[in-house]
Amino acid sequence: MSAIPGRPGASFASNRAPQQYAQPGVAKPAAARGGQSGQARGSARALVREKWNRVFGGHAYLETGPNNRLVLSIRSGVPAEIDFGLDRLVQMTSIEPDLVRLSEFSGLLDGCLALVRDYLERRKADRERGLPALAAIVGQEARSVLRRRAGEAALILRNLAPESRSRDPLLASKKLVRTICDVLEEGQSDALDGEETTEIRIYLLDVLECIAEHIPLALPGHPIAAGAADAADDGDKPPPKPEALDSPAVRLFPLLVALTRSSDRALLLAGFRTLTALALNGKSDAVFALLAYNGIEPLPKPHPHPIQTAVELLPVADTELNLAILEFIYQNTLLPSNAVLFAERPELVGILRLLISKFHVRAKLEEVSIDLRVAPFDGRYYHDLHGIKHVRKPTPNPVQPTDSLVSPEELAHLITLVEPSRTLTWMRTAFEADPASSVPQVVLWTSYRTQFEPHARPDLPPLLAAAEVIKASQQAFPNVLPMVSEEGGQRNFVIKGLKIRDRPDLRSRYRCRWNGCQMQSTLDSPAATYQHVIEAHLAQPEPKCLWGSCTYTSPQADLRLRRGDLALHLRTHIPSQPIPADDGSNLTETPCILHHERIHAEREGPAADSNATGIGFFAALTIRNLGRIAKLAVDARTALHAAGPKGASGSALVASGNAAIGRLAEGEQSIFEAFAAAAEGASRTGSLGVFERLEKVQFEKAFPLAEALVGLQGEINRTVMRDVSLGKVLGETALQIEECRVGMARLSAPAPAPSGTESAEDPLSGDVQMQA
């Protein structure tokens, strides 16, 4: 880039293409520079200064003091000179703002503000002539030039405001905040040219955000509240005078409130960020707490309170907007009076759930696996103590012989058959071929003998011998093979390829053998048999056991003890539930890997010890503010409950005075009603002492907040356990919610009636309801 060091009129600003400025609202003021030593920073600054001197073609352009070439240019009133100075200042402050410090360039701040005011005066003059509605359409070259110069001047201030050495001149200027208020008022115009000031407003709001922490606000008709240091040094000083209606300390708050309802996203963000920065000043607490939330006829409020707008915009999926809104809600709920009113909102539970859903926005989920064998010593000891020492040897599937393998009808038919036809038919009915199974030969023979031996008569065919029965199995099932098995290290004589047929109609093989039992059907399990005997025969038991031929007699004389004794004895007659067959597989190894999910919230830097930040962090801070108020609400309700129908004393119950947080003096006023009253010079009785009312809050009205937080206790506790960074913030809240739960349980418990008098109905029994 070449510089033309000659006359200002020959500046390359008039020959180059129009400069592309940053999109309004996208570029936020950079953080204050730091991190280098003074000597290294000074040498680097000198090198950069030399580079820009070569670019501009001389040393006069960056020379500090009141005779700086660029400062004199923008204050000269000559159009070419003004454009010359603005062009170079915009370039330098955009790239190297440290080279231009307001404390070293005397007159630069006033020169920039003068250019902004020239544009505002031109707009007012056009409005008086009836031209503002047509200026945006027809266009006037002189006005567009003034607008461009005002935008460049505001951009220069925006670039310099983040520098720490430039903030003192900004704070000392009596014109800056007043000019910002005038620009904001001009931007509220509903004419066609109302949006002309958008870019200028955004730049100046960025400037205001950098110094807002040191700017106090005032209520209409009241002085600026005294800080702690001012109160200590008050002495015999006269009381401060009320702020005038046109004072920037009074005008600024309602103008920023109007920006929070703007349809321009950049203005919306700038409005919330500036309000948040202004709330950092403790002298402005009265403005943020005492101005009303709801309008009252006949002067309705044109804009709702910004907290209402913040709640409406919180569900929007916009990270930057959510962060600005949550920062404002956090600052707003730091005031106890505001938090109490926040707790009275009907949609409180939904707002809390929405805040909790913001905890892990842009957070990272880490799955942690902990090996107990190599992790801590206790885990290794546990694994060695309970680990697998050997593998269980596989065991063969046992075959349980049953009372009957055929139905009574089938048995009646089989009894009449001759051998070996009876044995073959019985085998084909009770068994089936299965190449993977086997039946012990002794089980086959025992089942055959148990089936037919009780029915042996001289007129019926005799039973076969054991060897004949084993041989008959091959005739009934040609693929089976009698053999010797050595599984498990033991010799077992089995019939390979045979198994007992599964017949569900014969599974009920448990019968009640209690003498005199009229039950004919069988039972499905030992438990069913046991339950039948307990209910049918031991309701009024005799001392003697009547199971079969048992001779046991209970020694208990008491009926209940006798019943229990016989119930224990009955277990000796009823077999236990069969143990399921073991499949012979190895035992499962004891788990030694623990899986855990850990959430890492968004941080300021890559270092592990950097602080949390972002949406989740401010959502957690807001929940922490509300948790503190909930604990105070439960304590206040407990004190009121303990005081009885006569009421609580002053020490037990917090006095009211800001119960609705919207009451200015004795009557409810909206923001704009307060200004209208101040404009008319109206004064309300009892308006003195409004600042003292900030310390008097009816905390018991926030009791619904405690109920809502107790209902969300599980979700907050899970966040404390899983998120290390947010857990440090919400740990206090988790303890307070638990204390609220205990206190609410005590309130809901019925109070003991006093002796000698009738118990009066608890007046709070209908009000105190604890959520699940």
mmCIF file of C-alpha atoms in Angstrom, residues 41-315:
data_model
loop_
_atom_site.group_PDB
_atom_site.id
_atom_site.type_symbol
_atom_site.label_atom_id
_atom_site.label_comp_id
_atom_site.label_asym_id
_atom_site.label_seq_id
_atom_site.Cartn_x
_atom_site.Cartn_y
_atom_site.Cartn_z
ATOM 1 C CA ARG A 41 5.794 -4.427 24.828
ATOM 2 C CA GLY A 42 7.359 -0.967 24.453
ATOM 3 C CA SER A 43 9.981 -2.151 21.953
ATOM 4 C CA ALA A 44 7.348 -3.996 19.902
ATOM 5 C CA ARG A 45 5.138 -0.910 19.943
ATOM 6 C CA ALA A 46 8.033 1.226 18.704
ATOM 7 C CA LEU A 47 8.651 -1.129 15.784
ATOM 8 C CA VAL A 48 4.998 -1.054 14.791
ATOM 9 C CA ARG A 49 4.965 2.719 15.049
ATOM 10 C CA GLU A 50 7.919 2.959 12.647
ATOM 11 C CA LYS A 51 6.094 0.717 10.179
ATOM 12 C CA TRP A 52 3.013 2.936 10.163
ATOM 13 C CA ASN A 53 5.194 6.059 9.856
ATOM 14 C CA ARG A 54 6.615 4.588 6.670
ATOM 15 C CA VAL A 55 3.140 3.737 5.441
ATOM 16 C CA PHE A 56 1.820 7.252 6.060
ATOM 17 C CA GLY A 57 5.051 8.922 4.913
ATOM 18 C CA GLY A 58 5.951 10.920 8.024
ATOM 19 C CA HIS A 59 6.199 10.986 11.828
ATOM 20 C CA ALA A 60 3.580 13.649 12.410
ATOM 21 C CA TYR A 61 0.702 11.243 12.029
ATOM 22 C CA LEU A 62 1.464 9.238 15.208
ATOM 23 C CA GLU A 63 3.024 12.049 17.221
ATOM 24 C CA THR A 64 1.381 12.217 20.653
ATOM 25 C CA GLY A 65 0.025 15.440 22.078
ATOM 26 C CA PRO A 66 -2.582 18.036 21.078
ATOM 27 C CA ASN A 67 -0.790 18.865 17.818
ATOM 28 C CA ASN A 68 -1.219 15.448 16.250
ATOM 29 C CA ARG A 69 -1.773 15.689 12.513
ATOM 30 C CA LEU A 70 -4.753 13.301 12.408
ATOM 31 C CA VAL A 71 -6.532 14.816 15.418
ATOM 32 C CA LEU A 72 -6.209 18.300 13.969
ATOM 33 C CA SER A 73 -7.569 17.007 10.677
ATOM 34 C CA ILE A 74 -10.827 15.606 12.063
ATOM 35 C CA ARG A 75 -11.381 18.784 14.135
ATOM 36 C CA SER A 76 -10.527 21.221 11.373
ATOM 37 C CA GLY A 77 -13.999 21.412 9.821
ATOM 38 C CA VAL A 78 -12.528 21.043 6.340
ATOM 39 C CA PRO A 79 -14.234 18.102 4.563
ATOM 40 C CA ALA A 80 -11.084 16.843 2.867
ATOM 41 C CA GLU A 81 -9.109 17.077 6.106
ATOM 42 C CA ILE A 82 -11.811 15.241 8.047
ATOM 43 C CA ASP A 83 -11.928 12.397 5.535
ATOM 44 C CA PHE A 84 -8.131 12.277 5.499
ATOM 45 C CA GLY A 85 -7.880 11.886 9.278
ATOM 46 C CA LEU A 86 -10.769 9.455 9.632
ATOM 47 C CA ASP A 87 -9.431 7.191 6.905
ATOM 48 C CA ARG A 88 -6.052 6.719 8.567
ATOM 49 C CA LEU A 89 -7.429 6.446 12.094
ATOM 50 C CA VAL A 90 -9.851 3.703 11.033
ATOM 51 C CA GLN A 91 -6.990 1.761 9.485
ATOM 52 C CA MET A 92 -4.682 2.063 12.491
ATOM 53 C CA THR A 93 -7.257 1.415 15.209
ATOM 54 C CA SER A 94 -8.599 -1.627 13.379
ATOM 55 C CA ILE A 95 -5.161 -3.277 13.133
ATOM 56 C CA GLU A 96 -3.031 -1.764 15.921
ATOM 57 C CA PRO A 97 -5.282 -0.008 18.444
ATOM 58 C CA ASP A 98 -2.446 0.112 20.971
ATOM 59 C CA LEU A 99 -0.716 2.786 18.902
ATOM 60 C CA VAL A 100 -3.562 5.255 19.411
ATOM 61 C CA ARG A 101 -4.369 5.900 23.048
ATOM 62 C CA LEU A 102 -6.996 8.444 23.969
ATOM 63 C CA SER A 103 -4.885 9.617 26.907
ATOM 64 C CA GLU A 104 -2.017 10.477 24.526
ATOM 65 C CA PHE A 105 -4.081 11.970 21.696
ATOM 66 C CA SER A 106 -5.792 14.918 23.317
ATOM 67 C CA GLY A 107 -8.912 16.026 21.507
ATOM 68 C CA LEU A 108 -9.466 12.765 19.606
ATOM 69 C CA LEU A 109 -12.463 11.743 21.732
ATOM 70 C CA ASP A 110 -14.126 15.148 21.491
ATOM 71 C CA GLY A 111 -13.473 15.282 17.755
ATOM 72 C CA CYS A 112 -15.140 11.902 17.170
ATOM 73 C CA LEU A 113 -18.132 12.807 19.329
ATOM 74 C CA ALA A 114 -18.481 16.119 17.470
ATOM 75 C CA LEU A 115 -18.785 14.257 14.167
ATOM 76 C CA VAL A 116 -21.535 12.082 15.633
ATOM 77 C CA ARG A 117 -23.385 15.112 16.931
ATOM 78 C CA ASP A 118 -23.135 16.846 13.538
ATOM 79 C CA TYR A 119 -25.010 13.901 12.026
ATOM 80 C CA LEU A 120 -27.662 13.983 14.781
ATOM 81 C CA GLU A 121 -28.200 17.732 14.338
ATOM 82 C CA ARG A 122 -28.603 17.255 10.595
ATOM 83 C CA ARG A 123 -31.284 14.614 11.206
ATOM 84 C CA LYS A 124 -33.126 16.916 13.600
ATOM 85 C CA ALA A 125 -32.936 19.772 11.096
ATOM 86 C CA ASP A 126 -34.325 17.547 8.358
ATOM 87 C CA ARG A 127 -37.093 16.426 10.672
ATOM 88 C CA GLU A 128 -38.103 20.022 11.353
ATOM 89 C CA ARG A 129 -38.286 20.633 7.616
ATOM 90 C CA GLY A 130 -40.313 17.444 7.086
ATOM 91 C CA LEU A 131 -37.591 15.635 5.144
ATOM 92 C CA PRO A 132 -36.621 12.599 7.259
ATOM 93 C CA ALA A 133 -39.200 10.307 5.651
ATOM 94 C CA LEU A 134 -37.922 11.131 2.138
ATOM 95 C CA ALA A 135 -34.212 11.367 2.909
ATOM 96 C CA ALA A 136 -33.747 7.605 2.911
ATOM 97 C CA ILE A 137 -35.435 7.321 -0.504
ATOM 98 C CA VAL A 138 -34.329 10.411 -2.390
ATOM 99 C CA GLY A 139 -30.990 10.681 -0.624
ATOM 100 C CA GLN A 140 -28.957 13.769 0.104
ATOM 101 C CA GLU A 141 -25.248 13.731 -0.511
ATOM 102 C CA ALA A 142 -24.408 16.012 2.400
ATOM 103 C CA ARG A 143 -26.383 13.896 4.885
ATOM 104 C CA SER A 144 -24.912 10.613 3.638
ATOM 105 C CA VAL A 145 -21.421 12.081 4.078
ATOM 106 C CA LEU A 146 -22.221 13.094 7.638
ATOM 107 C CA ARG A 147 -23.594 9.641 8.303
ATOM 108 C CA ARG A 148 -20.421 8.006 6.944
ATOM 109 C CA ARG A 149 -18.201 10.255 9.078
ATOM 110 C CA ALA A 150 -20.272 9.571 12.183
ATOM 111 C CA GLY A 151 -20.017 5.809 11.555
ATOM 112 C CA GLU A 152 -16.237 6.021 11.089
ATOM 113 C CA ALA A 153 -15.871 8.127 14.237
ATOM 114 C CA ALA A 154 -17.944 5.636 16.243
ATOM 115 C CA LEU A 155 -15.893 2.770 14.799
ATOM 116 C CA ILE A 156 -12.662 4.464 15.934
ATOM 117 C CA LEU A 157 -13.996 4.760 19.481
ATOM 118 C CA ARG A 158 -15.191 1.152 19.387
ATOM 119 C CA ASN A 159 -11.704 -0.028 18.408
ATOM 120 C CA LEU A 160 -10.032 2.003 21.180
ATOM 121 C CA ALA A 161 -12.491 1.282 24.025
ATOM 122 C CA PRO A 162 -11.142 -2.207 24.960
ATOM 123 C CA GLU A 163 -7.658 -0.780 25.569
ATOM 124 C CA SER A 164 -7.157 -0.257 29.306
ATOM 125 C CA ARG A 165 -5.224 3.015 28.794
ATOM 126 C CA SER A 166 -8.148 4.490 26.852
ATOM 127 C CA ARG A 167 -10.870 3.820 29.400
ATOM 128 C CA ASP A 168 -10.044 6.630 31.797
ATOM 129 C CA PRO A 169 -10.623 9.338 29.164
ATOM 130 C CA LEU A 170 -13.892 7.628 28.195
ATOM 131 C CA LEU A 171 -15.095 7.632 31.796
ATOM 132 C CA ALA A 172 -13.987 11.223 32.370
ATOM 133 C CA SER A 173 -15.869 12.514 29.323
ATOM 134 C CA LYS A 174 -19.173 14.206 30.153
ATOM 135 C CA LYS A 175 -20.276 14.130 26.523
ATOM 136 C CA LEU A 176 -19.872 10.435 25.737
ATOM 137 C CA VAL A 177 -22.801 8.900 27.630
ATOM 138 C CA ARG A 178 -25.064 11.834 26.728
ATOM 139 C CA THR A 179 -24.190 11.412 23.051
ATOM 140 C CA ILE A 180 -24.902 7.691 23.278
ATOM 141 C CA CYS A 181 -28.326 8.427 24.776
ATOM 142 C CA ASP A 182 -29.071 10.898 21.979
ATOM 143 C CA VAL A 183 -28.093 8.331 19.346
ATOM 144 C CA LEU A 184 -30.284 5.669 20.945
ATOM 145 C CA GLU A 185 -33.238 8.042 21.079
ATOM 146 C CA GLU A 186 -32.713 8.971 17.457
ATOM 147 C CA GLY A 187 -32.724 5.280 16.543
ATOM 148 C CA GLN A 188 -36.202 4.811 18.010
ATOM 149 C CA SER A 189 -37.708 6.867 15.212
ATOM 150 C CA ASP A 190 -40.425 5.074 13.282
ATOM 151 C CA ALA A 191 -39.701 6.954 10.083
ATOM 152 C CA LEU A 192 -38.265 5.368 6.984
ATOM 153 C CA ASP A 193 -34.790 6.531 7.957
ATOM 154 C CA GLY A 194 -35.027 5.005 11.452
ATOM 155 C CA GLU A 195 -32.510 2.307 10.594
ATOM 156 C CA GLU A 196 -29.847 4.743 9.419
ATOM 157 C CA THR A 197 -28.355 4.870 12.903
ATOM 158 C CA THR A 198 -28.150 1.085 13.421
ATOM 159 C CA GLU A 199 -24.451 0.824 12.662
ATOM 160 C CA ILE A 200 -23.597 3.866 14.791
ATOM 161 C CA ARG A 201 -25.702 2.565 17.688
ATOM 162 C CA ILE A 202 -23.966 -0.787 17.650
ATOM 163 C CA TYR A 203 -20.495 0.776 17.696
ATOM 164 C CA LEU A 204 -21.359 3.132 20.555
ATOM 165 C CA LEU A 205 -23.049 0.356 22.533
ATOM 166 C CA ASP A 206 -19.817 -1.615 22.298
ATOM 167 C CA VAL A 207 -18.021 1.427 23.692
ATOM 168 C CA LEU A 208 -20.578 1.706 26.475
ATOM 169 C CA GLU A 209 -20.244 -1.984 27.333
ATOM 170 C CA CYS A 210 -16.526 -1.518 28.018
ATOM 171 C CA ILE A 211 -17.119 1.229 30.608
ATOM 172 C CA ALA A 212 -20.649 0.379 31.810
ATOM 173 C CA GLU A 213 -19.416 -1.179 35.040
ATOM 174 C CA HIS A 214 -18.329 2.280 36.231
ATOM 175 C CA ILE A 215 -21.489 4.126 35.146
ATOM 176 C CA PRO A 216 -24.199 4.352 37.845
ATOM 177 C CA LEU A 217 -27.883 4.634 37.023
ATOM 178 C CA ALA A 218 -30.544 6.592 38.907
ATOM 179 C CA LEU A 219 -34.273 6.408 39.433
ATOM 180 C CA PRO A 220 -36.391 9.277 38.096
ATOM 181 C CA GLY A 221 -36.510 12.026 40.681
ATOM 182 C CA HIS A 222 -33.892 10.400 42.913
ATOM 183 C CA PRO A 223 -30.155 10.870 43.337
ATOM 184 C CA ILE A 224 -27.612 8.230 42.465
ATOM 185 C CA ALA A 225 -27.360 5.721 45.288
ATOM 186 C CA ALA A 226 -24.319 6.084 47.525
ATOM 187 C CA GLY A 227 -21.790 3.286 47.474
ATOM 188 C CA ALA A 228 -20.116 1.730 50.471
ATOM 189 C CA ALA A 229 -17.084 4.023 50.185
ATOM 190 C CA ASP A 230 -19.249 7.124 49.746
ATOM 191 C CA ALA A 231 -21.355 6.249 52.774
ATOM 192 C CA ALA A 232 -18.231 5.862 54.927
ATOM 193 C CA ASP A 233 -16.884 9.269 53.879
ATOM 194 C CA ASP A 234 -20.229 11.025 53.955
ATOM 195 C CA GLY A 235 -19.573 13.071 57.097
ATOM 196 C CA ASP A 236 -21.314 16.435 57.070
ATOM 197 C CA LYS A 237 -21.811 16.605 53.327
ATOM 198 C CA PRO A 238 -25.241 17.759 52.179
ATOM 199 C CA PRO A 239 -27.547 15.107 50.702
ATOM 200 C CA PRO A 240 -27.051 14.534 46.965
ATOM 201 C CA LYS A 241 -29.389 16.275 44.582
ATOM 202 C CA PRO A 242 -31.854 14.257 42.504
ATOM 203 C CA GLU A 243 -30.809 13.572 38.948
ATOM 204 C CA ALA A 244 -32.465 15.685 36.277
ATOM 205 C CA LEU A 245 -34.846 14.070 33.844
ATOM 206 C CA ASP A 246 -32.432 14.567 30.941
ATOM 207 C CA SER A 247 -29.513 13.136 32.878
ATOM 208 C CA PRO A 248 -27.853 10.154 31.148
ATOM 209 C CA ALA A 249 -28.069 8.208 34.428
ATOM 210 C CA VAL A 250 -31.878 8.409 34.157
ATOM 211 C CA ARG A 251 -32.282 8.155 30.373
ATOM 212 C CA LEU A 252 -29.992 5.216 29.713
ATOM 213 C CA PHE A 253 -31.952 2.344 31.298
ATOM 214 C CA PRO A 254 -35.289 2.750 29.438
ATOM 215 C CA LEU A 255 -33.455 3.257 26.150
ATOM 216 C CA LEU A 256 -31.624 -0.043 26.607
ATOM 217 C CA VAL A 257 -34.875 -1.740 27.628
ATOM 218 C CA ALA A 258 -36.372 -0.692 24.300
ATOM 219 C CA LEU A 259 -33.420 -2.289 22.484
ATOM 220 C CA THR A 260 -34.216 -5.680 24.018
ATOM 221 C CA ARG A 261 -37.412 -5.752 21.926
ATOM 222 C CA SER A 262 -35.623 -4.880 18.705
ATOM 223 C CA SER A 263 -36.013 -7.117 15.665
ATOM 224 C CA ASP A 264 -32.346 -6.529 14.814
ATOM 225 C CA ARG A 265 -30.253 -9.312 16.300
ATOM 226 C CA ALA A 266 -27.144 -7.130 16.626
ATOM 227 C CA LEU A 267 -29.047 -4.462 18.580
ATOM 228 C CA LEU A 268 -30.693 -7.144 20.710
ATOM 229 C CA LEU A 269 -27.324 -8.617 21.662
ATOM 230 C CA ALA A 270 -25.819 -5.197 22.339
ATOM 231 C CA GLY A 271 -28.771 -4.229 24.537
ATOM 232 C CA PHE A 272 -28.570 -7.312 26.757
ATOM 233 C CA ARG A 273 -24.783 -7.144 27.031
ATOM 234 C CA THR A 274 -24.846 -3.494 28.023
ATOM 235 C CA LEU A 275 -27.579 -4.062 30.602
ATOM 236 C CA THR A 276 -25.522 -6.900 32.076
ATOM 237 C CA ALA A 277 -22.456 -4.674 32.309
ATOM 238 C CA LEU A 278 -24.463 -1.861 33.911
ATOM 239 C CA ALA A 279 -25.819 -4.286 36.514
ATOM 240 C CA LEU A 280 -22.256 -4.840 37.762
ATOM 241 C CA ASN A 281 -22.367 -1.397 39.388
ATOM 242 C CA GLY A 282 -23.816 -1.703 42.878
ATOM 243 C CA LYS A 283 -25.181 1.846 42.758
ATOM 244 C CA SER A 284 -27.606 0.765 40.016
ATOM 245 C CA ASP A 285 -29.357 -1.906 42.087
ATOM 246 C CA ALA A 286 -32.315 0.376 42.748
ATOM 247 C CA VAL A 287 -32.921 0.831 39.035
ATOM 248 C CA PHE A 288 -32.776 -2.885 38.273
ATOM 249 C CA ALA A 289 -34.950 -3.818 41.271
ATOM 250 C CA LEU A 290 -37.519 -1.083 41.846
ATOM 251 C CA LEU A 291 -38.726 -0.345 38.325
ATOM 252 C CA ALA A 292 -41.951 -2.232 37.608
ATOM 253 C CA TYR A 293 -42.389 -5.308 35.459
ATOM 254 C CA ASN A 294 -46.011 -4.763 34.465
ATOM 255 C CA GLY A 295 -47.665 -1.715 32.990
ATOM 256 C CA ILE A 296 -50.713 -0.151 34.594
ATOM 257 C CA GLU A 297 -53.469 1.731 32.784
ATOM 258 C CA PRO A 298 -53.845 4.411 31.622
ATOM 259 C CA LEU A 299 -50.112 4.578 30.901
ATOM 260 C CA PRO A 300 -49.303 1.118 29.553
ATOM 261 C CA LYS A 301 -45.694 0.213 29.194
ATOM 262 C CA PRO A 302 -44.531 0.166 25.552
ATOM 263 C CA HIS A 303 -41.936 -2.494 26.284
ATOM 264 C CA PRO A 304 -41.950 -5.290 28.892
ATOM 265 C CA HIS A 305 -39.132 -5.689 31.327
ATOM 266 C CA PRO A 306 -36.008 -7.233 29.771
ATOM 267 C CA ILE A 307 -36.282 -10.269 32.053
ATOM 268 C CA GLN A 308 -39.552 -11.125 30.295
ATOM 269 C CA THR A 309 -37.878 -10.788 26.916
ATOM 270 C CA ALA A 310 -34.986 -12.915 28.130
ATOM 271 C CA VAL A 311 -37.321 -15.731 29.187
ATOM 272 C CA GLU A 312 -39.132 -15.588 25.842
ATOM 273 C CA LEU A 313 -35.877 -15.794 23.852
ATOM 274 C CA LEU A 314 -34.171 -18.419 26.015
ATOM 275 C CA PRO A 315 -35.456 -21.416 23.961
#
